Short mmCIF file of C-alpha atoms and ligand atoms in Angstrom, two decimals:
data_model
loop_
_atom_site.label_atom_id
_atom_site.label_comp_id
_atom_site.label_asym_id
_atom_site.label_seq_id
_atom_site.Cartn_x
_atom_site.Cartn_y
_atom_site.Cartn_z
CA UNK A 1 10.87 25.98 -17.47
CA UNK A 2 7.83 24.21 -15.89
CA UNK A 3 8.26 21.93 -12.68
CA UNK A 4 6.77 18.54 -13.75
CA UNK A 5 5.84 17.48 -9.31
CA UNK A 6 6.30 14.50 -8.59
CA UNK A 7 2.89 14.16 -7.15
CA UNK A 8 -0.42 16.57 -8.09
CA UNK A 9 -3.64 14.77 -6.13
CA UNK A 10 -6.84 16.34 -7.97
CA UNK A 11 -10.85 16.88 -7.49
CA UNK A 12 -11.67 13.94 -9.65
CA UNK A 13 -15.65 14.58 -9.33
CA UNK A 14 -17.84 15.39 -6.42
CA UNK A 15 -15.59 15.79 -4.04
CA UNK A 16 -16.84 19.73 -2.71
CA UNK A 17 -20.34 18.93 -3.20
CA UNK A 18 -20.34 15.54 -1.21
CA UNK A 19 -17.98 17.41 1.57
CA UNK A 20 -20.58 20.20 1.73
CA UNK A 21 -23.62 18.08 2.10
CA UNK A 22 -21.59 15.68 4.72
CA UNK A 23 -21.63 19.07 6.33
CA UNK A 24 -24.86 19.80 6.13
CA UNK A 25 -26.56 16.37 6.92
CA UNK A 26 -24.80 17.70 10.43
CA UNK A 27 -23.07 13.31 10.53
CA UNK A 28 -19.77 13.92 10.12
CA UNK A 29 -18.28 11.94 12.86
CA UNK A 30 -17.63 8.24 11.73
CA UNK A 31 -19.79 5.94 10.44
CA UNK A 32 -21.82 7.96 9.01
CA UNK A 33 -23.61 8.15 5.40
CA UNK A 34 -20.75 8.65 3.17
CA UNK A 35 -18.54 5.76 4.81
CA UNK A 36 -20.90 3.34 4.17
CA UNK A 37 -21.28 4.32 0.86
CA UNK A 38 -17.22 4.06 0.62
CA UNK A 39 -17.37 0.75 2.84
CA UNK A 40 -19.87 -0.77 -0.33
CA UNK A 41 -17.70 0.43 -2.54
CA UNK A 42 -14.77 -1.15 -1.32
CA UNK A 43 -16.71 -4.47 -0.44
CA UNK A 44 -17.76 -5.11 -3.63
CA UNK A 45 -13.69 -3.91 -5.27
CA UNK A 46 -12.72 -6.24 -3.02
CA UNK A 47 -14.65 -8.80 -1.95
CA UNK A 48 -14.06 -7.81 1.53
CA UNK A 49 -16.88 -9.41 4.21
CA UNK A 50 -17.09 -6.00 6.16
CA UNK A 51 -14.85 -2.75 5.44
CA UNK A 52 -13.82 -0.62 8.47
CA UNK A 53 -12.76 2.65 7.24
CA UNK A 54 -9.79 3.63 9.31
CA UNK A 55 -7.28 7.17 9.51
CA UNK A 56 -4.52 5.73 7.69
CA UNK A 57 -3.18 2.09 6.00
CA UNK A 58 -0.83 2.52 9.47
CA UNK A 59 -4.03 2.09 11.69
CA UNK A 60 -5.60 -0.74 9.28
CA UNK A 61 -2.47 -2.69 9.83
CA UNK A 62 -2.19 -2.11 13.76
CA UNK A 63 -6.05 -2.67 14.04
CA UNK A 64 -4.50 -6.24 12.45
CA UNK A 65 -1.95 -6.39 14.75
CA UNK A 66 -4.66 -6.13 17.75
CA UNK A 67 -6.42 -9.54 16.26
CA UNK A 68 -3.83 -11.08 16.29
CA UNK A 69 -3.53 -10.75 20.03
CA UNK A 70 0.49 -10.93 19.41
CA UNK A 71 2.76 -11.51 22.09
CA UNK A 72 6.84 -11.26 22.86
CA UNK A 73 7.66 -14.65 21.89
CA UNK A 74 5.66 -14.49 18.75
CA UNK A 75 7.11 -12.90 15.33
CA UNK A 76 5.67 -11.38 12.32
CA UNK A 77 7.63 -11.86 9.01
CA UNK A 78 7.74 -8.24 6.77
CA UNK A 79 9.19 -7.50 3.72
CA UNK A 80 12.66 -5.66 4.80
CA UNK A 81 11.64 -3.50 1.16
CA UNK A 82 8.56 -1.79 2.16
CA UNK A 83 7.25 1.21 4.20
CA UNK A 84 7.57 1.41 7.99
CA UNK A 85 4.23 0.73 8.84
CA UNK A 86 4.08 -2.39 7.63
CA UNK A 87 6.36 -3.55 10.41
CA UNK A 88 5.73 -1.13 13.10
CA UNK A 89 1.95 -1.98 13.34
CA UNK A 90 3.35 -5.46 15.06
CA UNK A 91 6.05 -4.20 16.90
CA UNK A 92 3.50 -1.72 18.40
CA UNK A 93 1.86 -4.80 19.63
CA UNK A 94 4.60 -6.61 21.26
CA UNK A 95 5.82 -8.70 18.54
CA UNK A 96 9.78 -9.39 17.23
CA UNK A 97 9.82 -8.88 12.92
CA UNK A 98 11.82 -10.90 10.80
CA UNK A 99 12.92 -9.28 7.59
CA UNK A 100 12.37 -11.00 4.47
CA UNK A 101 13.96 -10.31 1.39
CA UNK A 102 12.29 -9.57 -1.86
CA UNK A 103 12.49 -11.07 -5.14
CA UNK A 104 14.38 -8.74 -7.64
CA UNK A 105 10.87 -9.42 -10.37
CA UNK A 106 7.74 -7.72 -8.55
CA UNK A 107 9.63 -6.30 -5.10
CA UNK A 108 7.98 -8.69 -3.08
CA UNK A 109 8.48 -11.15 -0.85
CA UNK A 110 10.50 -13.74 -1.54
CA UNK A 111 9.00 -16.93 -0.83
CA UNK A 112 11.97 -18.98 -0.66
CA UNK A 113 13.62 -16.66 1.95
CA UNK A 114 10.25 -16.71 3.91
CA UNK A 115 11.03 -20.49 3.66
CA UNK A 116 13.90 -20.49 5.63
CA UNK A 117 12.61 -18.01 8.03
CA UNK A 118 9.77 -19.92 9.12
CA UNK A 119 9.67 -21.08 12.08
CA UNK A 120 7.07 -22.22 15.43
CA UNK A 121 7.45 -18.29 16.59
CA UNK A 122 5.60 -16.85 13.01
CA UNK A 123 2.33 -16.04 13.33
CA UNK A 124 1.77 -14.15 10.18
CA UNK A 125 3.33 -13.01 7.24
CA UNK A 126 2.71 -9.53 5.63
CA UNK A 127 2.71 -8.99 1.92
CA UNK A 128 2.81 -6.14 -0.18
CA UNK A 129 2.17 -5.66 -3.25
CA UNK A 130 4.94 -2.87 -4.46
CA UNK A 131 4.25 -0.33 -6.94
CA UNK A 132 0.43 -2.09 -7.27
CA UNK A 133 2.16 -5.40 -9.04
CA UNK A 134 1.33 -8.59 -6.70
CA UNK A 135 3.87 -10.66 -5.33
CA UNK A 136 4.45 -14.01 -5.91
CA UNK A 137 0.88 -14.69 -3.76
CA UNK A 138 1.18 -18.63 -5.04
CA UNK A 139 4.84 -18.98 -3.93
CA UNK A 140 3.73 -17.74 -0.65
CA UNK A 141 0.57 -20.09 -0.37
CA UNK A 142 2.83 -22.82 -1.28
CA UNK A 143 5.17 -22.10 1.54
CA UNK A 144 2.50 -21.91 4.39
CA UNK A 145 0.62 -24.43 2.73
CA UNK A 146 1.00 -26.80 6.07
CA UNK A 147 1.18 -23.83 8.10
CA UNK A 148 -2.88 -22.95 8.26
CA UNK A 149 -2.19 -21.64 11.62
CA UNK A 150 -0.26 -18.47 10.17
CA UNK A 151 -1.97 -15.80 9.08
CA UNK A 152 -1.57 -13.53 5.86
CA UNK A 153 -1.77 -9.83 6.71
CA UNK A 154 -2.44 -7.95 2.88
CA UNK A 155 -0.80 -4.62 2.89
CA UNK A 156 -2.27 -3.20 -0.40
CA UNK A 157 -1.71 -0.21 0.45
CA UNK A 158 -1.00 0.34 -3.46
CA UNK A 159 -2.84 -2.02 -4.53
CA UNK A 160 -6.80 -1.03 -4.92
CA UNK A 161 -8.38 -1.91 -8.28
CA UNK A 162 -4.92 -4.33 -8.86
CA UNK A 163 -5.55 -8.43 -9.59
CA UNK A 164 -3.76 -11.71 -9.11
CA UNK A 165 -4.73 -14.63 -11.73
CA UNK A 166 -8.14 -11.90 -11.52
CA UNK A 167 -8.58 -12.27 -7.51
CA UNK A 168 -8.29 -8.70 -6.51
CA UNK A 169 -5.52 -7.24 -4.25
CA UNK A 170 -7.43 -6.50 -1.23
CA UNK A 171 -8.99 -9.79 -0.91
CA UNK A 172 -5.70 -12.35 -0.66
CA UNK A 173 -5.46 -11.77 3.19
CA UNK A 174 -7.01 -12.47 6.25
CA UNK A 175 -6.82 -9.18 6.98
CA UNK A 176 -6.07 -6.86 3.74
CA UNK A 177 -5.34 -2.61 4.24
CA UNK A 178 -5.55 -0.33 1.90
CA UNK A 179 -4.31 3.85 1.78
CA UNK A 180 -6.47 6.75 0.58
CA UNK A 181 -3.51 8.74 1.61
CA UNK A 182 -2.70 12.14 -0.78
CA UNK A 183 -0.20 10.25 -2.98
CA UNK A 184 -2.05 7.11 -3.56
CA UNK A 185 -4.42 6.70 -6.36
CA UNK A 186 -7.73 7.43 -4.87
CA UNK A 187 -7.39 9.94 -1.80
CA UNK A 188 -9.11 11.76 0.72
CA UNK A 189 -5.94 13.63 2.30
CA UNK A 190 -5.41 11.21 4.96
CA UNK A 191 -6.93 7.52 5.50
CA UNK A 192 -7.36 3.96 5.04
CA UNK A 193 -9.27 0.89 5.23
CA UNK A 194 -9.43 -2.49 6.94
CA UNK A 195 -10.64 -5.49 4.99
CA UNK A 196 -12.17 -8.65 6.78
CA UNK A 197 -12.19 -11.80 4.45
CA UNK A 198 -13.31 -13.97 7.53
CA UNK A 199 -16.79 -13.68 8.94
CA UNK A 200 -14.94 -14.87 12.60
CA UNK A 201 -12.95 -11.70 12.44
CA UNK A 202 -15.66 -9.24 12.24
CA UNK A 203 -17.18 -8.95 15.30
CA UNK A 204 -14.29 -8.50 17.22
CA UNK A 205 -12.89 -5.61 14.92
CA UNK A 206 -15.77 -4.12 15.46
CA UNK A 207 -15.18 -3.78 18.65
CA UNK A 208 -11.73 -3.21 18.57
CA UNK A 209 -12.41 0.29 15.76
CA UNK A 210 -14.74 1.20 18.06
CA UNK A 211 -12.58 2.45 21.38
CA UNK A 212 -12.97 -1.02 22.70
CA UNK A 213 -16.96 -0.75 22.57
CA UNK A 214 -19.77 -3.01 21.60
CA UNK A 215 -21.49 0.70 19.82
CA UNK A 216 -21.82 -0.68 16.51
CA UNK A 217 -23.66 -3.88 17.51
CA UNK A 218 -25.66 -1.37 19.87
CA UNK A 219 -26.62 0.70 16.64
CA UNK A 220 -27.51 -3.11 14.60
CA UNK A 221 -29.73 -3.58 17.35
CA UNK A 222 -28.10 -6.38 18.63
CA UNK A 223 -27.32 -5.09 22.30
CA UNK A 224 -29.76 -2.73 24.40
CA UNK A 225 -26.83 -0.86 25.79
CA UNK A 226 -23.06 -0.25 24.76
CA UNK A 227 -20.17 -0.66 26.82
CA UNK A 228 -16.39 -1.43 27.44
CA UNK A 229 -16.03 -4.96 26.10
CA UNK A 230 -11.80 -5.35 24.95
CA UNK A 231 -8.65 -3.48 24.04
CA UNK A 232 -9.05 -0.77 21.17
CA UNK A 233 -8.51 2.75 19.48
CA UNK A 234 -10.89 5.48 17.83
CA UNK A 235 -9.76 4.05 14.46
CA UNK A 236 -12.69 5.69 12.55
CA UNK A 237 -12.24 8.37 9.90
CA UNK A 238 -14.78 11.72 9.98
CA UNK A 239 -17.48 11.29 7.11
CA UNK A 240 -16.08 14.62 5.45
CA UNK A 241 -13.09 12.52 4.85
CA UNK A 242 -15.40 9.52 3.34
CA UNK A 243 -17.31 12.26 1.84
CA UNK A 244 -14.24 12.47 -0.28
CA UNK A 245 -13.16 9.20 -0.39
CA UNK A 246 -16.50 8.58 -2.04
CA UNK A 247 -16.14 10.89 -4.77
CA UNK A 248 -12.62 9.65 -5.92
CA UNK A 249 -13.97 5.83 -6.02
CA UNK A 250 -16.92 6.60 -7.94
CA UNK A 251 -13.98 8.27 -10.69
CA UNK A 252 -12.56 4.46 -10.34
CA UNK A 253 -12.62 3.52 -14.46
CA UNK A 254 -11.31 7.23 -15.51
CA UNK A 255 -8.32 7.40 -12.64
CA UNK A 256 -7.60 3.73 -13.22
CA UNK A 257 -7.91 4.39 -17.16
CA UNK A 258 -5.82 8.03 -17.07
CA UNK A 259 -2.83 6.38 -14.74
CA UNK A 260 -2.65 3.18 -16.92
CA UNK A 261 -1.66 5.38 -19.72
CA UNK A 262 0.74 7.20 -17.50
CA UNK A 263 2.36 3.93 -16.95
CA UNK A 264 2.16 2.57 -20.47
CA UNK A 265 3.65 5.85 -21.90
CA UNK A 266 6.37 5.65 -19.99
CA UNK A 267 7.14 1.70 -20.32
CA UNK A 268 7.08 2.52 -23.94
CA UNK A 269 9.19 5.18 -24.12
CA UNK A 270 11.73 3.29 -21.95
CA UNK A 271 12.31 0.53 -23.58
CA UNK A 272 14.74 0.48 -26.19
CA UNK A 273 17.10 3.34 -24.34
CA UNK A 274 16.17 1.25 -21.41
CA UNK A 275 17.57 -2.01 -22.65
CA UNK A 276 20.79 -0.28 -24.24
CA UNK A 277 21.54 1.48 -20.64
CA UNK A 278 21.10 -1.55 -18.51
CA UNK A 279 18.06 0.51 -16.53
CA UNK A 280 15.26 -2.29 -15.68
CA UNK A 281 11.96 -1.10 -15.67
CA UNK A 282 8.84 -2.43 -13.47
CA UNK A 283 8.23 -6.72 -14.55
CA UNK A 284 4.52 -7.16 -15.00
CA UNK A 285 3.93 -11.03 -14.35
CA UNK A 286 1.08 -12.59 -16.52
CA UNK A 287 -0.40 -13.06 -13.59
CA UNK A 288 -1.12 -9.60 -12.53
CA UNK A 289 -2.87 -7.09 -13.79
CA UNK A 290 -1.09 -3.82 -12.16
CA UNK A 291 -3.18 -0.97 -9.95
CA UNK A 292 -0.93 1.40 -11.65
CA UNK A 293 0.22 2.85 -8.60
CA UNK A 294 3.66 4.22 -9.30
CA UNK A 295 6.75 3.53 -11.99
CA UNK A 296 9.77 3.20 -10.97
CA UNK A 297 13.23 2.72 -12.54
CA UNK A 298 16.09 0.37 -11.86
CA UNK A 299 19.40 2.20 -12.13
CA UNK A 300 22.55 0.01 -13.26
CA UNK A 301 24.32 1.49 -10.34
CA UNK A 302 23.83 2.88 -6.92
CA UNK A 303 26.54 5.86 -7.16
CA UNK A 304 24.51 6.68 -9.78
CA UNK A 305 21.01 7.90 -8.54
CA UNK A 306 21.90 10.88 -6.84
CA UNK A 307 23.89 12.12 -9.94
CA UNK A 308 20.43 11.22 -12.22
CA UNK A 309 17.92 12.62 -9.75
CA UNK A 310 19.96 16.06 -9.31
CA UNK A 311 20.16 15.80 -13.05
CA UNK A 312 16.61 15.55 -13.25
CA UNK A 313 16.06 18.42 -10.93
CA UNK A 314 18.09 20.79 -12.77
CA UNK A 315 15.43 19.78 -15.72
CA UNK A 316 12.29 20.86 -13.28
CA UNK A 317 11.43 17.43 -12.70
CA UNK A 318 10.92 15.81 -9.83
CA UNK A 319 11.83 12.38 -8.90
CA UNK A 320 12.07 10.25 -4.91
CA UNK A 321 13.13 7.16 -3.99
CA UNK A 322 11.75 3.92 -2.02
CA UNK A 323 12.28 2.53 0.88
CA UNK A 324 15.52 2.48 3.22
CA UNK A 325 15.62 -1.21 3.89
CA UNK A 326 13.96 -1.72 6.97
CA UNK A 327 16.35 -4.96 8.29
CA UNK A 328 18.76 -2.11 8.44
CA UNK A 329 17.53 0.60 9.99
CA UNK A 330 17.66 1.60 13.80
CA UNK A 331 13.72 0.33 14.08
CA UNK A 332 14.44 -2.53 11.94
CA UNK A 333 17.31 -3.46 14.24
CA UNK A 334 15.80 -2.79 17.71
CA UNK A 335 12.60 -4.83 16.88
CA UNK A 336 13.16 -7.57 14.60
CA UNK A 337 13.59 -11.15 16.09
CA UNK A 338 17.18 -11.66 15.07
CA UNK A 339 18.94 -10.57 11.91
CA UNK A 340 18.71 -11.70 8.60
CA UNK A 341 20.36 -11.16 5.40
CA UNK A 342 18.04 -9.27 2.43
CA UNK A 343 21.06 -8.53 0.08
CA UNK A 344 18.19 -7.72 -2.76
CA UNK A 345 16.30 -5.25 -0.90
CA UNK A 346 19.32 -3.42 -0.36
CA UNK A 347 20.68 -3.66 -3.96
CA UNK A 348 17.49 -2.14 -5.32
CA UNK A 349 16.48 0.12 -2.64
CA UNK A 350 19.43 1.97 -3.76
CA UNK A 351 19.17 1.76 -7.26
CA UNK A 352 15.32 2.75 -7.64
CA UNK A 353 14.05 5.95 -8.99
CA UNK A 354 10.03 6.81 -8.79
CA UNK A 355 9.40 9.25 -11.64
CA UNK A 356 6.55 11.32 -11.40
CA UNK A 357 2.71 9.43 -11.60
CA UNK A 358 -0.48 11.12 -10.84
CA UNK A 359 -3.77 11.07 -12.46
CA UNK A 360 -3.20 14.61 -15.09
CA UNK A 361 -0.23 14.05 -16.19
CA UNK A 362 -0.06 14.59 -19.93
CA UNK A 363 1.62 12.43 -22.96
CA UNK A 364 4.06 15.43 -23.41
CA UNK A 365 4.81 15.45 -19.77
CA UNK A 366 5.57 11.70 -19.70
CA UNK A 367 7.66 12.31 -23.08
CA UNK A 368 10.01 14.58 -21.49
CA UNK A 369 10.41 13.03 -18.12
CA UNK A 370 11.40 9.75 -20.00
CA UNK A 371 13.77 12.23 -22.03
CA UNK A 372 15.14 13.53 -19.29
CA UNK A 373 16.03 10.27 -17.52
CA UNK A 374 17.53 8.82 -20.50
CA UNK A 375 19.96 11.87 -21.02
CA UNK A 376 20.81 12.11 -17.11
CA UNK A 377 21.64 8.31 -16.99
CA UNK A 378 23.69 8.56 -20.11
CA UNK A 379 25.17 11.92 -18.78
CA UNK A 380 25.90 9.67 -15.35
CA UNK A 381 27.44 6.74 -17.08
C1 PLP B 401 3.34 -0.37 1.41
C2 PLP B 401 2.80 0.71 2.32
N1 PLP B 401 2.12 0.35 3.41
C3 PLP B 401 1.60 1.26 4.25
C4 PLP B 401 1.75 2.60 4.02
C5 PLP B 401 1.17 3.59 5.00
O1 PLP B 401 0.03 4.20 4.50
P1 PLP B 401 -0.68 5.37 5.32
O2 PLP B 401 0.10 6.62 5.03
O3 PLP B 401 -2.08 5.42 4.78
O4 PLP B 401 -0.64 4.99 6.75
C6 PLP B 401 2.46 3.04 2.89
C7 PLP B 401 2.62 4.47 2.62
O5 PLP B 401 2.95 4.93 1.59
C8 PLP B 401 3.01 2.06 2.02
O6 PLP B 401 3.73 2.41 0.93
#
């Protein structure tokens, strides 16, 4: 029997040749060749003003979380259904969270929770865009709509290459992040971006990327000498990391392309058993067009999914699960602003199955995993 992973990252194109002349060109600290040829790349995807090229989505969101110059009486609102970082970037900087539930149709948040939530204390509101399927982006506009003074922090961290009413995910925050981390759809290993839609912001981040230095206004010629100017990090990533990066965005159209039909296989092969079974499969809105980031499963019952995934192991195939609910976990707890009730993340954060999604996987493979599933939740019932 063959294994089906649940996640194989490949060489998509160039990667070895771009890492070996990266090497060669003797730049491979940050900010070098390759990441500005990854920082275009991403600035034209996107939209983005300026693209900072950071370690991880984790350090794109806390390089956020350092504009917003947060302190202890101020609160962030986050998705309780989404990963960690999303949260802890702004308790890192002092702030309280408040949880938000999601809606049951794209994962996200739920703009008439973040209605009731809102409050003098938010600052900003972080959205994600689960499984590369916006959230309701207008419901949320709507809701802050005489609120200009909060801010909306875009974690896309799975949502490169993904629109909303054809604005691309990336460019519907202030601040946007994205992942090129190994199981996201274009990787180099380990690492991330930070996208600036406001010309204000840039300077500053700048700064801020740049352990707390003026250095990249030094090397624009703008300053004679570089110093110590604000708070800050080394959030830059080495350009044999962008070296990579580069080589997986220029395969853009065939990965995008290849995991569209992973997702489309599967959607059709899950649809009538689906249906009869009472499993709910991913909602695409007409608004979005997906960044086919992962597929996921909805199972009619909780007891369930460990019965179906050990199932599905048995079979050689490999399934996981997303996300404990952060509003009740023991970070959650110690550094949100108060509690608050997200009865639909924790429904379907115990119900949801990720089946396997990378770029190779093949029509047969997608066949049998959908097999599989169907027989384990039937064998489960
Ligand atoms: C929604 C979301 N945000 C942020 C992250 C963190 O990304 P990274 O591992 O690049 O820090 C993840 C990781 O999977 C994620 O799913």
């Amino acid at each position: 029997m063959t294994v089906i992973p649940f996640n194989a990252p490949e060489i998509a194109g160039a990667e070895l040749e771009y890492v070996q002349r990266a090497l060669a060109s003797g730049h491979t600290s940050s900010g070098g060749p390759f990441s500005k040829q990854a920082g275009r790349m991403l600035a034209e995807a996107t939209g983005a003003k300026e693209v900072l090229l950071t370690t991880s989505c984790t350090a794109a969101l806390e390089l956020s979380a350092m504009l917003l110059d947060l302190g202890p009486d101020d609160t962030v609102v986050v998705p309780s259904f989404t990963f960690t970082s999303s949260a802890l970037a702004f308790a890192r900087q002092g702030a309280k969270i408040l949880f938000c539930d999601i809606e049951p149709e794209t994962l996200g948040l739920d703009p008439s929770h973040l209605a009731e939530l809102l409050d003098d204390s938010v600052r900003a509101v972080v959205l994600v865009h689960y499984a590369g399927i916006a959230c309701d982006v207008d419901g949320v506009r709507r809701v802050l709509a005489d609120r200009p003074d909060v801010v909306i922090v875009e974690d896309a961290a799975h949502g490169l290459y993904g629109a909303y009413h054809g604005e691309p995910l990336g460019g519907l925050g202030r601040y946007s992040s994205l992942s090129f981390h190994e199981t996201k759809n274009f990787t180099c290993g380990e690492g991330g971006a930070l996208l600036l839609h406001d010309d204000a912001d840039v300077n500053r981040a700048r700064v801020l990327y740049d352990k707390g230095t003026d250095r990249q206004a030094f090397f624009l010629g703008q300053v004679d000498k570089y110093s110590w100017r604000d708070t800050g990090s080394s959030f830059g990533i080495s350009d044999l990391l962008a070296a990579c990066l580069t080589a997986q965005l220029e395969q853009a159209d065939s990965i995008q392309q290849r995991r569209r039909r992973v997702f489309t296989g599967y959607a059709e092969a899950l649809a009538d058993p689906a249906a009869e079974l009472g499993v709910r499969l991913p909602v695409v809105p007409d608004a979005c067009d997906p960044a086919w980031h992962l597929f996921y499963v909805l199972l009619p019952s909780a007891h369930q999914r460990p019965l179906v995934m050990k199932e599905l192991q048995e079979q050689g195939i490999r399934t996981t699960f997303h996300y404990v609910p952060l509003h009740t976990s023991d970070g959650g707890r110690r550094f949100s602003a108060r509690p608050t009730s997200c009865p639909v993340s924790s429904d379907i954060s115990a119900r949801l199955v990720r089946l396997p999604f990378y770029n190779t996987l093949t029509p047969e493979q997608v066949d049998r995993v959908a097999t599989g599933l169907i027989d384990a939740v039937r064998s489960t019932s």
